[in-house]
Amino acid sequence: GNSVTQMEGPVTLSEEAFLTINCTYTATGYPSLFWYVQYPGEGLQLLLKATKADDKGSNKGFEATYRKETTSFHLEKGSVQVSDSAVYFCALSYNYGGATNKLIFGTGTLLAVQP
Amino acid sequence: SAVISQKPSRDICQRGTSLTIQCQVDSQVTMMFWYRQQPGQSLTLIATANQGSEATYESGFVIDKFPISRPNLTFSTLTVSNMSPEDSSIYLCSVLSGRSYEQYFGPGTRLTVT
């Protein structure tokens, strides 16, 4: 079946550190891949996406590249800020077998950035 | 992106009662989804709600427990019926953008069942 696996959290970093949050997926066919972010007390926001192999999604200094050969979509940021503290969810959506645009989420990774 | 509102934003309910959650979108959308986020966990899809047809439920979710209405292209409701403490969760609706095929989420309804 389809699934998403994220690295366990929490991830604690100092301000300006480099961030990587690992995400791998299992899917039949060619899913689209997403990163969503949930800031404390807020709803889920789409951070970035990639719809095909080798696509790079980017937003707010965050990047992730759709790697079909390693079935991965790792989230990176070169220099994190305290305001980046949130829970990050990796997700995939697929359209086959009668399913349409269903999102399957990873377990989420809590990022805490300290000043 | 669509602007999505949910009512109520939070509620505390007694065991055995039912709560209806409303989801309103500022534009017409074909596909709406309802998710559950249990405490400290990820999101799980409950059902897909298309206007003019019955909702499609995921494995483990049934219509008698989570009836859904979708009367038009901008509105949907999810009812959590005969609640138990295990239903304490955040319930979120989302919509599918017709152009970008991205999903946008409402702010969620935080439900506590005592």
CSV table of C-alpha atoms in Angstrom, one decimal, chain B:
chain,number,residue,atom,x,y,z
B,1,SER,CA,-5.6,29.5,-2.3
B,2,ALA,CA,-9.0,29.0,-0.9
B,3,VAL,CA,-10.0,30.6,2.5
B,4,ILE,CA,-11.7,28.0,4.7
B,5,SER,CA,-13.5,28.5,7.9
B,6,GLN,CA,-14.8,25.9,10.4
B,7,LYS,CA,-17.3,26.1,13.2
B,8,PRO,CA,-17.0,25.6,16.1
B,9,SER,CA,-13.3,26.1,16.6
B,10,ARG,CA,-13.5,24.0,19.7
B,11,ASP,CA,-16.0,22.3,21.9
B,12,ILE,CA,-16.3,20.1,25.0
B,13,CYS,CA,-19.0,17.5,24.7
B,14,GLN,CA,-20.6,14.9,26.9
B,15,ARG,CA,-20.2,11.2,26.2
B,16,GLY,CA,-23.1,9.9,24.1
B,17,THR,CA,-24.0,13.2,22.4
B,18,SER,CA,-23.4,14.4,18.8
B,19,LEU,CA,-21.6,17.4,17.4
B,20,THR,CA,-21.9,18.8,13.9
B,21,ILE,CA,-18.9,20.6,12.5
B,22,GLN,CA,-19.3,23.1,9.6
B,23,CYS,CA,-16.8,23.9,6.9
B,24,GLN,CA,-17.3,26.9,4.7
B,25,VAL,CA,-15.1,27.8,1.6
B,26,ASP,CA,-14.9,31.2,0.0
B,27,SER,CA,-15.1,29.7,-3.5
B,28,GLN,CA,-16.7,26.8,-5.3
B,29,VAL,CA,-14.8,23.5,-5.0
B,30,THR,CA,-15.7,20.1,-6.3
B,31,MET,CA,-13.8,17.9,-3.7
B,32,MET,CA,-13.8,18.3,0.0
B,33,PHE,CA,-12.2,16.1,2.6
B,34,TRP,CA,-12.5,15.5,6.3
B,35,TYR,CA,-9.6,14.4,8.4
B,36,ARG,CA,-9.0,13.5,12.0
B,37,GLN,CA,-5.9,14.4,14.0
B,38,GLN,CA,-5.8,12.5,17.2
B,39,PRO,CA,-3.6,14.0,20.0
B,40,GLY,CA,0.0,13.9,19.1
B,41,GLN,CA,-0.6,12.0,15.9
B,42,SER,CA,-0.8,12.6,12.2
B,43,LEU,CA,-3.8,13.2,10.1
B,44,THR,CA,-6.1,10.4,8.9
B,45,LEU,CA,-8.6,10.8,6.2
B,46,ILE,CA,-12.2,10.1,7.3
B,47,ALA,CA,-14.0,10.6,4.0
B,48,THR,CA,-14.2,12.4,0.7
B,49,ALA,CA,-17.3,14.5,0.1
B,50,ASN,CA,-18.2,15.5,-3.5
B,51,GLN,CA,-21.2,17.7,-4.1
B,52,GLY,CA,-24.2,15.7,-5.3
B,53,SER,CA,-23.0,12.3,-4.3
B,54,GLU,CA,-22.7,10.2,-1.2
B,55,ALA,CA,-19.5,10.6,0.8
B,56,THR,CA,-16.8,8.0,0.3
B,57,TYR,CA,-15.5,6.7,3.7
B,58,GLU,CA,-12.1,5.3,4.4
B,59,SER,CA,-11.5,1.9,6.0
B,60,GLY,CA,-12.4,2.2,9.7
B,61,PHE,CA,-14.9,5.0,9.3
B,62,VAL,CA,-18.6,4.5,8.8
B,63,ILE,CA,-21.5,6.7,7.9
B,64,ASP,CA,-23.5,6.0,11.0
B,65,LYS,CA,-20.7,7.4,13.2
B,66,PHE,CA,-19.6,10.2,10.9
B,67,PRO,CA,-22.5,11.3,8.7
B,68,ILE,CA,-21.5,14.0,6.2
B,69,SER,CA,-23.5,16.4,4.2
B,70,ARG,CA,-22.4,18.4,1.1
B,71,PRO,CA,-25.4,20.5,0.0
B,72,ASN,CA,-23.5,22.8,-2.3
B,73,LEU,CA,-20.1,23.6,-3.7
B,74,THR,CA,-19.0,25.8,-0.8
B,75,PHE,CA,-20.2,24.0,2.3
B,76,SER,CA,-20.0,20.7,4.1
B,77,THR,CA,-20.8,19.3,7.6
B,78,LEU,CA,-19.3,16.4,9.5
B,79,THR,CA,-21.3,15.0,12.5
B,80,VAL,CA,-19.5,13.0,15.2
B,81,SER,CA,-22.3,10.8,16.6
B,82,ASN,CA,-22.7,9.1,19.9
B,83,MET,CA,-19.3,10.4,21.1
B,84,SER,CA,-16.9,8.7,23.4
B,85,PRO,CA,-13.6,10.0,24.8
B,86,GLU,CA,-11.8,8.2,22.0
B,87,ASP,CA,-13.3,10.7,19.6
B,88,SER,CA,-11.4,13.6,21.2
B,89,SER,CA,-9.4,14.9,18.3
B,90,ILE,CA,-8.9,17.8,16.0
B,91,TYR,CA,-11.2,17.5,12.9
B,92,LEU,CA,-10.1,19.3,9.8
B,93,CYS,CA,-11.8,19.9,6.5
B,94,SER,CA,-9.8,20.5,3.3
B,95,VAL,CA,-10.5,21.4,-0.3
B,96,LEU,CA,-8.9,20.5,-3.5
B,97,SER,CA,-7.8,23.4,-5.7
B,98,GLY,CA,-9.2,22.7,-9.2
B,99,ARG,CA,-6.2,24.4,-10.9
B,100,SER,CA,-3.2,23.2,-8.9
B,101,TYR,CA,-4.6,20.0,-7.4
B,102,GLU,CA,-3.3,21.2,-4.0
B,103,GLN,CA,-5.2,20.6,-0.8
B,104,TYR,CA,-5.9,23.5,1.5
B,105,PHE,CA,-7.0,23.0,5.1
B,106,GLY,CA,-9.3,24.7,7.4
B,107,PRO,CA,-8.1,25.8,10.9
B,108,GLY,CA,-9.6,22.7,12.5
B,109,THR,CA,-12.2,22.0,15.3
B,110,ARG,CA,-10.7,20.8,18.6
B,111,LEU,CA,-13.1,18.4,20.2
B,112,THR,CA,-12.9,17.1,23.7
B,113,VAL,CA,-15.3,14.4,24.9
B,114,THR,CA,-15.7,13.9,28.6
